[in-house]
Amino acid sequence: MSHHIVEARDLHYTYSDGTIGLQGVTFRITHGESIALVGENGAGKSTLLMHTNGYLLASRGEMRIGDAPVTTHNLNIIRRTVGMVFQNSDDQLFMPTVFDDVAFGPMNLGLEKAEVEKRVREALTTVGASHLSKRPPYRLSQGEKRSVAIATVLAMSPDILVMDEPTSSLDPTSRLNLIKLLKTFRHTKIIATHDLDMAMDLCERTIVLHEGRVVADGPTAELFKDTTLLHRSNLEKPLRMQQCPVCGTVDKLNNTNHRSHP
Amino acid sequence: MHMADALISPAVGGTMWLATAGLIAHSSKKVTAQGDDRKVPLMGVLGAFIFAVQMINFTIPATGSSGHLGGGMILAILLGPYAAFLVMASVLFVQALFFADGGLLALGCNVVNLGFFPCFIAYPLIYRLIVHDKPKQGRIMLASVIASIIGLQLGAFGVVIETFLSGISSLSFKTFILLMQPIHLAIGIVEGIATAAVVTFVWKARPEVVMPSPSDKILDLRGILLGFAACALIFGTLLSRFSSKDPDGLEWSISKSRLYSNSYQNTSSDRVKAGDE
Amino acid sequence: MNNIGRNYFDINYMDTLSAGDSPLHRLDPRAKLITTLLFIVTVVSFDKYTLSAFLPFFLYPAALITSGKIPARYIINKVLLVCPFAILIGIFNPIIDTQILFHIGNMEVSDGWVSFFSIIIKSLLTVSAALILISLTGFNAVCEALIKLGIPRPFVIQLLFFYRYLFVLTDEAQRMDRARALRSFNTSSMKLYTFSSFIGHLLLRTLDRAERIYLAMCSRGFNGHIHMTKTIKNTWKEFSFVAVWVSLFLLFRLYNIPVLLGDLVTGVVK
């Protein structure tokens, strides 16, 4: 299943106002991998994500999805393969009802009505939002909006999921539910985030961006031990890797057991 | 400057509805032909933006009062005339439907006064003429102010004409026009300055959005004006029929129903008064 | 910020209502749209001194509210909120139009007052009809009906997008205005300089938002067309709904039922 591969080869991107987005990003992500993309604000995370579905096209170098480079000619195939979940769900949910919104993608694929309905039902069931189907999106809570936003992407049955800050502005319970949900997905995942605890839960590999360049690429658990690296990227060790403020120990595996301190 | 139902006769309201329908159809066709997918969400959020902006007031310098932006001109500058007209019409539709702002009979008049004049007259003939293809801060300022003033003057004149043709208000044409135009000159200057300030602000941050797109150049003004004249002619004929001496059709039923309603309320009194003279 | 605007913004509650289930909810949106439009046209077509003839027209909103199980209080509240607009429009009539029309006891009632109340009743009727339509159908289904009835697609899509982001944008403007008000003591409106920067920022954020929405649309295969999924029916139920109401409207329009009834009663008494 080679089309699950995401490969960047020396990507460069400069915005029209001269702001430099990317200056030489190279990596290769293979089938079923889960990647956390971290870095300070303005490091180029979002710019990089927008290259994966061809919304931005590299000024130099190339982005490859599967066997094909991302160009204007194969945008349809690329966008069917790569599903993108945006940081602000209000931007993603533009249709009148949740049902219409989830159906938007499949309809654009030109599927039969019955097939569209089936996909919508399945996608909403997967994210546990079937009961919201008839509601208008702006009446939903942040957590519900995020679930529906993910369903809109799942309904296209993409091979690769790309997410921008999926846990931002969620309350702790919604955040945990989302992490549980994402764990069940078999897709190749690229998740841009500042939530390093989530990254530890979901992603075995992490790519650190800094000023439009890859400064580290490796196993998540290893990278997050590197305090200087995190510091330079305006990041902080995941909570569970920090010393417990009460007993002073570090417990990597379980971030809940220190709650039992008196 | 929303016009109210109370000032409008069904014939004038109907003409303006017809004109509005024609303009919407024409603009829709043009927007589709331009084939700019980007405009679909852009138009939607800009409509919402104009709606929100109309709720925010600013203090008019040297006076105690406050004003707000109308929006037609800013929309035309950002979107070009056709898309801007559709946006303005959608805003006015929702306002009339949910807020009774102006009312449904007058909706056609309001779309023409607040949408047609700024988008199809003031923008292409004034703003574009001054700014040309080379936007500079001074030119944008000047063009916004003058175009806003002229757009609003035309709109106010539209109100006067529509009111006069309706023949419902007891004010004379001359009094009304002497009342409306100077007030709207003052409002136009203030609105123009505010428009210019907002447009130059955006131009400094994102010059590309204020740059006129070449597709706006081919404005089929003649077609629009011809269609407009046709609507006016059709309804003008109807209008003159209604106002003729013979009480026929609608007028007859109106005077009759009025007689009824009067006599009903007068059951206790014998002072029944006849309908319209 | 405009208070009426703020209170009115739970109009999106109507969309929640429209998800309800009743025979009226299940009716094809086109049937309800056409009936509402004809209702409005009929009401508006009365002249400005009409009062009594409007009475039977209240049957329409009353019947729809009851059988559609819409909370009557909600609709009444919304309609009353709109009332000030109508009062503002009509308030000059009693001043300009002082010809005495009739007397109630010793009180002289002028043309102006009659037309003033006529305007208010007209706007109560038309606005309640519009609100009921949305509560029974939902704004989106109404838009769908518009497309089916041949209204140009770009305009209907514009209505949909406008409505969708209306609440988002007014919320955003309100948040910005609140933040500004907290730092500008006791001033409700802004200086021009503040205003242009405020609106300019709001506009830039709006443009960015449009860009992000477009990106989200493209990511899901948008190619210039917006498809809709709803099924549209066309059965005798729809037909008879329109037919019954329209004939009633015609009846109410042509005959002043209250007067006829009054005549009948006085005739019997005599």
XYZ file of N, CA, C and O in Angstrom, chain C residues 19-154:
544
model
N -35.901 20.997 13.822
C -35.551 19.573 13.825
C -36.672 18.739 14.447
O -36.585 17.528 14.501
N -37.729 19.395 14.921
C -38.846 18.683 15.537
C -39.590 17.796 14.555
O -39.250 17.739 13.371
N -40.579 17.109 15.079
C -41.294 16.177 14.210
C -42.797 16.392 14.350
O -43.365 16.202 15.417
N -43.426 16.817 13.295
C -44.883 16.953 13.249
C -45.261 16.877 11.779
O -44.396 17.030 10.920
N -46.530 16.645 11.496
C -46.918 16.603 10.073
C -46.466 17.860 9.337
O -46.050 17.790 8.183
N -46.504 19.000 10.028
C -46.077 20.244 9.382
C -44.574 20.257 9.121
O -44.114 20.748 8.094
N -43.803 19.719 10.056
C -42.355 19.640 9.850
C -42.027 18.771 8.646
O -41.085 19.040 7.929
N -42.815 17.691 8.493
C -42.490 16.735 7.432
C -42.907 17.221 6.050
O -42.490 16.667 5.050
N -43.725 18.260 6.024
C -44.185 18.805 4.746
C -43.007 19.304 3.909
O -42.029 19.798 4.452
N -43.140 19.163 2.606
C -42.086 19.653 1.706
C -41.856 21.154 1.937
O -42.804 21.934 2.004
N -40.589 21.564 2.065
C -40.313 22.982 2.327
C -40.920 23.922 1.290
O -41.322 25.036 1.624
N -41.006 23.457 0.053
C -41.559 24.330 -0.982
C -42.997 24.726 -0.675
O -43.407 25.869 -0.864
N -43.784 23.733 -0.190
C -45.190 24.010 0.117
C -45.287 25.104 1.169
O -46.069 26.054 1.048
N -44.438 24.987 2.204
C -44.496 25.967 3.289
C -43.999 27.333 2.818
O -44.552 28.360 3.182
N -42.963 27.311 1.992
C -42.407 28.570 1.497
C -43.434 29.314 0.645
O -43.679 30.510 0.833
N -44.054 28.590 -0.282
C -45.022 29.233 -1.180
C -46.187 29.797 -0.377
O -46.615 30.936 -0.578
N -46.695 28.988 0.566
C -47.824 29.450 1.374
C -47.449 30.706 2.153
O -48.213 31.672 2.198
N -46.254 30.679 2.753
C -45.825 31.848 3.526
C -45.736 33.084 2.641
O -46.195 34.163 3.011
N -45.148 32.914 1.457
C -44.996 34.063 0.561
C -46.357 34.627 0.176
O -46.575 35.843 0.210
N -47.295 33.728 -0.148
C -48.620 34.202 -0.541
C -49.320 34.882 0.628
O -50.012 35.881 0.455
N -49.095 34.345 1.817
C -49.653 34.973 3.017
C -49.137 36.404 3.143
O -49.901 37.355 3.321
N -47.815 36.545 3.005
C -47.202 37.866 3.158
C -47.704 38.827 2.086
O -48.089 39.960 2.369
N -47.760 38.332 0.841
C -48.221 39.192 -0.248
C -49.658 39.649 0.007
O -49.984 40.830 -0.149
N -50.492 38.713 0.442
C -51.888 39.067 0.701
C -51.973 40.137 1.791
O -52.689 41.138 1.644
N -51.256 39.925 2.869
C -51.317 40.872 3.991
C -50.799 42.248 3.550
O -51.405 43.278 3.847
N -49.699 42.236 2.819
C -49.096 43.503 2.414
C -49.988 44.249 1.426
O -49.993 45.479 1.368
N -50.796 43.512 0.674
C -51.592 44.145 -0.376
C -52.753 44.979 0.179
O -53.359 45.747 -0.560
N -53.069 44.837 1.465
C -54.125 45.683 2.036
C -53.656 47.126 2.102
O -52.470 47.401 2.242
N -54.591 48.061 2.030
C -54.166 49.457 2.064
C -53.866 49.882 3.497
O -54.078 49.144 4.441
N -53.392 51.117 3.649
C -52.791 51.473 4.934
C -53.804 51.786 6.016
O -53.439 52.044 7.151
N -55.102 51.792 5.688
C -56.088 52.072 6.733
C -56.838 50.812 7.169
O -57.862 50.889 7.819
N -56.319 49.640 6.764
C -57.013 48.402 7.098
C -56.754 48.017 8.550
O -55.634 48.089 9.019
N -57.795 47.645 9.246
C -57.603 47.094 10.593
C -58.368 45.788 10.752
O -57.788 44.723 10.917
N -59.701 45.888 10.658
C -60.529 44.733 11.000
C -60.285 43.549 10.068
O -60.311 42.403 10.492
N -59.996 43.839 8.804
C -59.847 42.753 7.839
C -58.645 41.877 8.169
O -58.534 40.748 7.695
N -57.723 42.387 8.989
C -56.542 41.593 9.344
C -56.863 40.486 10.335
O -56.115 39.522 10.456
N -57.968 40.659 11.054
C -58.277 39.734 12.147
C -58.233 38.261 11.726
O -57.531 37.468 12.356
N -58.938 37.877 10.647
C -58.944 36.449 10.291
C -57.554 35.921 9.957
O -57.298 34.725 10.105
N -56.653 36.803 9.555
C -55.324 36.343 9.147
C -54.519 35.784 10.318
O -53.583 35.031 10.122
N -54.912 36.157 11.531
C -54.193 35.613 12.676
C -54.422 34.109 12.827
O -53.697 33.428 13.552
N -55.449 33.623 12.118
C -55.715 32.184 12.130
C -54.493 31.402 11.650
O -54.164 30.342 12.182
N -53.812 31.955 10.634
C -52.693 31.211 10.026
C -51.552 30.979 11.013
O -51.200 29.825 11.291
N -50.961 32.053 11.596
C -49.906 31.775 12.583
C -50.408 30.932 13.751
O -49.703 30.016 14.193
N -51.625 31.202 14.224
C -52.148 30.458 15.375
C -52.239 28.977 15.060
O -51.784 28.126 15.837
N -52.788 28.657 13.891
C -52.963 27.245 13.529
C -51.604 26.563 13.389
O -51.408 25.435 13.862
N -50.653 27.248 12.770
C -49.346 26.623 12.547
C -48.573 26.438 13.845
O -47.905 25.419 14.041
N -48.695 27.420 14.732
C -47.989 27.307 16.009
C -48.536 26.118 16.796
O -47.782 25.313 17.335
N -49.871 25.983 16.828
C -50.458 24.885 17.603
C -50.123 23.534 16.985
O -49.606 22.656 17.671
N -50.392 23.365 15.689
C -50.217 22.016 15.146
C -48.745 21.701 14.899
O -48.377 20.543 14.793
N -47.894 22.725 14.824
C -46.467 22.469 14.662
C -45.744 22.346 15.991
O -44.528 22.183 16.029
N -46.496 22.461 17.092
C -45.939 22.359 18.453
C -44.745 23.292 18.641
O -43.719 22.928 19.200
N -44.872 24.506 18.152
C -43.828 25.511 18.374
C -44.179 26.235 19.664
O -45.350 26.540 19.886
N -43.211 26.492 20.539
C -43.537 27.263 21.741
C -44.017 28.665 21.367
O -43.240 29.487 20.862
N -45.301 28.924 21.596
C -45.908 30.183 21.176
C -45.192 31.369 21.816
O -44.953 32.391 21.176
N -44.808 31.207 23.077
C -44.166 32.292 23.799
C -42.887 32.755 23.090
O -42.590 33.943 23.013
N -42.148 31.773 22.567
C -40.903 32.107 21.870
C -41.173 33.000 20.669
O -40.547 34.040 20.483
N -42.136 32.582 19.840
C -42.447 33.356 18.635
C -42.957 34.741 19.025
O -42.530 35.759 18.459
N -43.844 34.784 20.035
C -44.404 36.080 20.448
C -43.286 37.011 20.927
O -43.227 38.181 20.553
N -42.391 36.457 21.724
C -41.264 37.270 22.204
C -40.455 37.851 21.055
O -40.083 39.019 21.055
N -40.169 36.998 20.080
C -39.356 37.452 18.948
C -40.096 38.527 18.168
O -39.516 39.520 17.743
N -41.386 38.320 17.961
C -42.157 39.278 17.176
C -42.225 40.611 17.915
O -42.089 41.679 17.320
N -42.374 40.545 19.254
C -42.450 41.786 20.025
C -41.123 42.543 19.976
O -41.090 43.770 19.985
N -40.031 41.791 19.894
C -38.719 42.434 19.790
C -38.612 43.281 18.531
O -37.915 44.290 18.490
N -39.303 42.808 17.494
C -39.240 43.508 16.220
C -40.143 44.727 16.231
O -39.925 45.692 15.508
N -41.151 44.684 17.117
C -42.165 45.733 17.192
C -41.585 47.167 17.176
O -42.108 48.013 16.453
N -40.547 47.453 17.954
C -40.024 48.820 17.952
C -39.704 49.349 16.558
O -39.908 50.526 16.264
N -39.227 48.475 15.680
C -38.941 48.894 14.302
C -40.208 49.414 13.644
O -40.216 50.469 13.029
N -41.293 48.634 13.811
C -42.554 48.998 13.180
C -43.074 50.298 13.790
O -43.586 51.169 13.086
N -42.921 50.443 15.096
C -43.386 51.663 15.769
C -42.619 52.863 15.226
O -43.181 53.906 14.910
N -41.320 52.672 15.067
C -40.471 53.737 14.546
C -40.936 54.172 13.157
O -40.927 55.355 12.828
N -41.326 53.181 12.363
C -41.754 53.481 10.999
C -43.086 54.227 11.005
O -43.291 55.167 10.258
N -43.987 53.796 11.893
C -45.347 54.323 11.826
C -45.595 55.548 12.680
O -46.630 56.197 12.556
N -44.627 55.888 13.525
C -44.891 56.871 14.575
C -45.246 58.251 14.028
O -45.941 59.037 14.674
N -44.794 58.561 12.789
C -45.069 59.887 12.247
C -46.461 59.990 11.642
O -46.963 61.079 11.450
N -47.037 58.840 11.359
C -48.359 58.872 10.718
C -49.399 59.666 11.505
O -50.090 60.503 10.938
N -49.531 59.433 12.827
C -50.547 60.203 13.566
C -50.256 61.696 13.539
O -51.177 62.505 13.660
N -48.986 62.064 13.381
C -48.633 63.482 13.400
C -48.929 64.126 12.046
O -49.470 65.221 11.963
N -48.578 63.396 10.971
C -48.753 63.953 9.627
C -50.216 63.877 9.184
O -50.761 64.818 8.642
N -50.806 62.739 9.454
C -52.123 62.431 8.893
C -53.177 62.604 9.991
O -53.490 61.667 10.715
N -53.731 63.839 10.120
C -54.570 64.118 11.292
C -56.058 64.161 10.967
O -56.867 64.532 11.800
N -56.389 63.802 9.737
C -57.799 63.818 9.371
C -58.587 62.851 10.253
O -58.162 61.709 10.457
N -59.728 63.321 10.776
C -60.485 62.469 11.696
C -61.276 61.434 10.912
O -61.995 61.742 9.967
N -61.094 60.186 11.293
C -61.731 59.099 10.554
C -63.033 58.693 11.229
O -64.066 58.555 10.600
N -62.998 58.476 12.527
C -64.236 58.101 13.226
C -64.073 58.381 14.711
O -63.004 58.762 15.181
N -65.125 58.205 15.454
C -65.115 58.470 16.893
C -65.397 57.191 17.658
O -66.200 56.371 17.239
N -64.687 57.003 18.753
C -65.081 55.963 19.698
C -65.510 56.722 20.947
O -64.689 57.327 21.634
N -66.785 56.743 21.214
C -67.303 57.589 22.293
C -66.979 59.036 21.958
O -67.321 59.516 20.871
N -66.228 59.681 22.859
C -65.871 61.074 22.612
C -64.493 61.211 21.983
O -64.051 62.301 21.682
N -63.789 60.078 21.846
C -62.417 60.153 21.373
C -62.384 60.213 19.850
O -63.018 59.408 19.171
N -61.620 61.181 19.334
C -61.491 61.269 17.888
C -60.338 60.389 17.440
O -59.248 60.451 18.005
N -60.588 59.575 16.450
C -59.517 58.726 15.930
C -59.174 59.198 14.533
O -60.038 59.262 13.658
N -57.897 59.564 14.344
C -57.515 60.109 13.044
C -57.016 59.000 12.126
O -56.681 57.905 12.562
N -56.968 59.315 10.838
C -56.383 58.417 9.837
C -55.011 57.934 10.269
O -54.653 56.785 10.109
N -54.240 58.871 10.793
C -52.854 58.575 11.165
C -52.777 57.451 12.186
O -51.947 56.554 12.061
N -53.655 57.508 13.183
C -53.607 56.460 14.211
C -54.021 55.116 13.640
O -53.425 54.094 13.964
N -55.028 55.144 12.773
C -55.459 53.886 12.167
C -54.322 53.281 11.351
O -53.994 52.101 11.489
N -53.667 54.140 10.544
C -52.596 53.583 9.709
C -51.414 53.146 10.575
O -50.721 52.183 10.260
N -51.204 53.841 11.692
C -50.142 53.453 12.627
C -50.366 52.024 13.134
O -49.474 51.173 13.059
N -51.582 51.756 13.598
C -51.853 50.402 14.094
C -51.875 49.391 12.963
O -51.492 48.230 13.131
N -52.309 49.859 11.792
C -52.332 48.975 10.633
C -50.914 48.500 10.305
O -50.680 47.320 10.065
N -49.950 49.440 10.360
C -48.560 49.084 10.075
C -48.049 48.069 11.095
O -47.404 47.071 10.753
N -48.399 48.299 12.362
C -47.904 47.384 13.393
C -48.483 45.987 13.205
O -47.758 44.992 13.260
N -49.786 45.927 12.931
C -50.404 44.608 12.747
C -49.807 43.919 11.521
O -49.479 42.731 11.547
N -49.628 44.696 10.449
C -49.020 44.140 9.236
C -47.670 43.513 9.560
O -47.374 42.399 9.154
N -46.846 44.263 10.304
C -45.507 43.738 10.544
C -45.556 42.565 11.521
O -44.783 41.620 11.394
N -46.513 42.577 12.478
C -46.661 41.409 13.359
C -46.991 40.171 12.536
O -46.406 39.103 12.738
N -47.918 40.333 11.604
C -48.347 39.181 10.804
C -47.223 38.665 9.912
O -46.933 37.470 9.885
N -46.577 39.597 9.184
C -45.570 39.130 8.231
C -44.352 38.543 8.947
O -43.853 37.494 8.569
N -43.917 39.218 10.029
C -42.735 38.703 10.723
C -43.041 37.360 11.377
O -42.244 36.426 11.305
N -44.226 37.223 11.989
C -44.512 35.937 12.623
C -44.592 34.837 11.566
O -44.123 33.722 11.796
N -45.139 35.147 10.402
C -45.199 34.128 9.345
C -43.794 33.691 8.952
O -43.522 32.498 8.798
N -42.891 34.672 8.818
C -41.517 34.335 8.435
C -40.840 33.498 9.518
O -40.193 32.491 9.227
N -41.031 33.888 10.776
C -40.391 33.148 11.872
C -40.948 31.726 11.958
O -40.208 30.774 12.196
N -42.262 31.588 11.759
C -42.870 30.257 11.829
C -42.349 29.382 10.694
O -42.054 28.206 10.896
N -42.204 29.996 9.538
C -41.663 29.229 8.404
C -40.305 28.642 8.766
O -40.049 27.451 8.546
N -39.436 29.472 9.336
C -38.100 28.990 9.681
C -38.188 27.940 10.795
O -37.493 26.924 10.765
N -39.053 28.162 11.771
C -39.162 27.216 12.890
C -39.674 25.855 12.445
O -39.345 24.837 13.029
N -40.504 25.840 11.421
C -41.062 24.570 10.965
C -40.176 23.909 9.922
O -40.277 22.719 9.664
N -39.331 24.695 9.292
C -38.630 24.191 8.117
C -37.114 24.253 8.279
O -36.403 23.384 7.807
N -36.628 25.280 8.963
C -35.188 25.482 9.040
C -34.727 26.334 7.874
O -35.212 26.163 6.757
N -33.820 27.246 8.148
C -33.344 28.163 7.121
C -32.773 27.403 5.925
O -32.979 27.768 4.773
N -32.077 26.309 6.231
C -31.394 25.587 5.159
C -32.355 24.918 4.196
O -32.165 24.952 2.997
N -33.418 24.323 4.786
C -34.403 23.680 3.927
C -35.128 24.735 3.100
O -35.493 24.488 1.943
N -35.317 25.922 3.674
C -35.943 26.999 2.912
C -35.060 27.346 1.709
O -35.539 27.512 0.595
N -33.761 27.406 1.951
C -32.833 27.696 0.853
C -32.905 26.622 -0.218
O -32.852 26.910 -1.417
N -33.034 25.383 0.252
C -33.152 24.296 -0.704
C -34.389 24.458 -1.576
O -34.350 24.255 -2.790
N -35.480 24.841 -0.900
C -36.718 25.078 -1.639
C -36.517 26.195 -2.648
O -37.001 26.115 -3.782
N -35.768 27.225 -2.268
C -35.504 28.333 -3.186
C -34.805 27.832 -4.448
O -35.145 28.224 -5.556
N -33.824 26.949 -4.255
C -33.108 26.413 -5.415
C -34.070 25.651 -6.314
O -34.088 25.830 -7.535
N -34.918 24.805 -5.664
C -35.872 24.008 -6.453
C -36.861 24.897 -7.193
O -37.392 24.524 -8.223
N -37.128 26.062 -6.632
C -38.091 26.960 -7.265
C -37.423 27.851 -8.305
O -38.047 28.771 -8.836
N -36.139 27.632 -8.540
C -35.486 28.315 -9.655
C -34.767 29.600 -9.298
O -34.369 30.349 -10.186
N -34.605 29.884 -8.017
C -33.807 31.054 -7.634
C -32.346 30.734 -7.959
O -31.885 29.628 -7.696
N -31.614 31.695 -8.564
C -30.233 31.407 -8.982
C -29.379 30.822 -7.852
O -29.385 31.330 -6.736
N -28.676 29.760 -8.176
C -27.887 29.028 -7.201
C -26.872 29.882 -6.440
O -26.799 29.788 -5.222
N -26.076 30.708 -7.136
C -25.074 31.490 -6.388
C -25.700 32.323 -5.279
O -25.131 32.478 -4.207
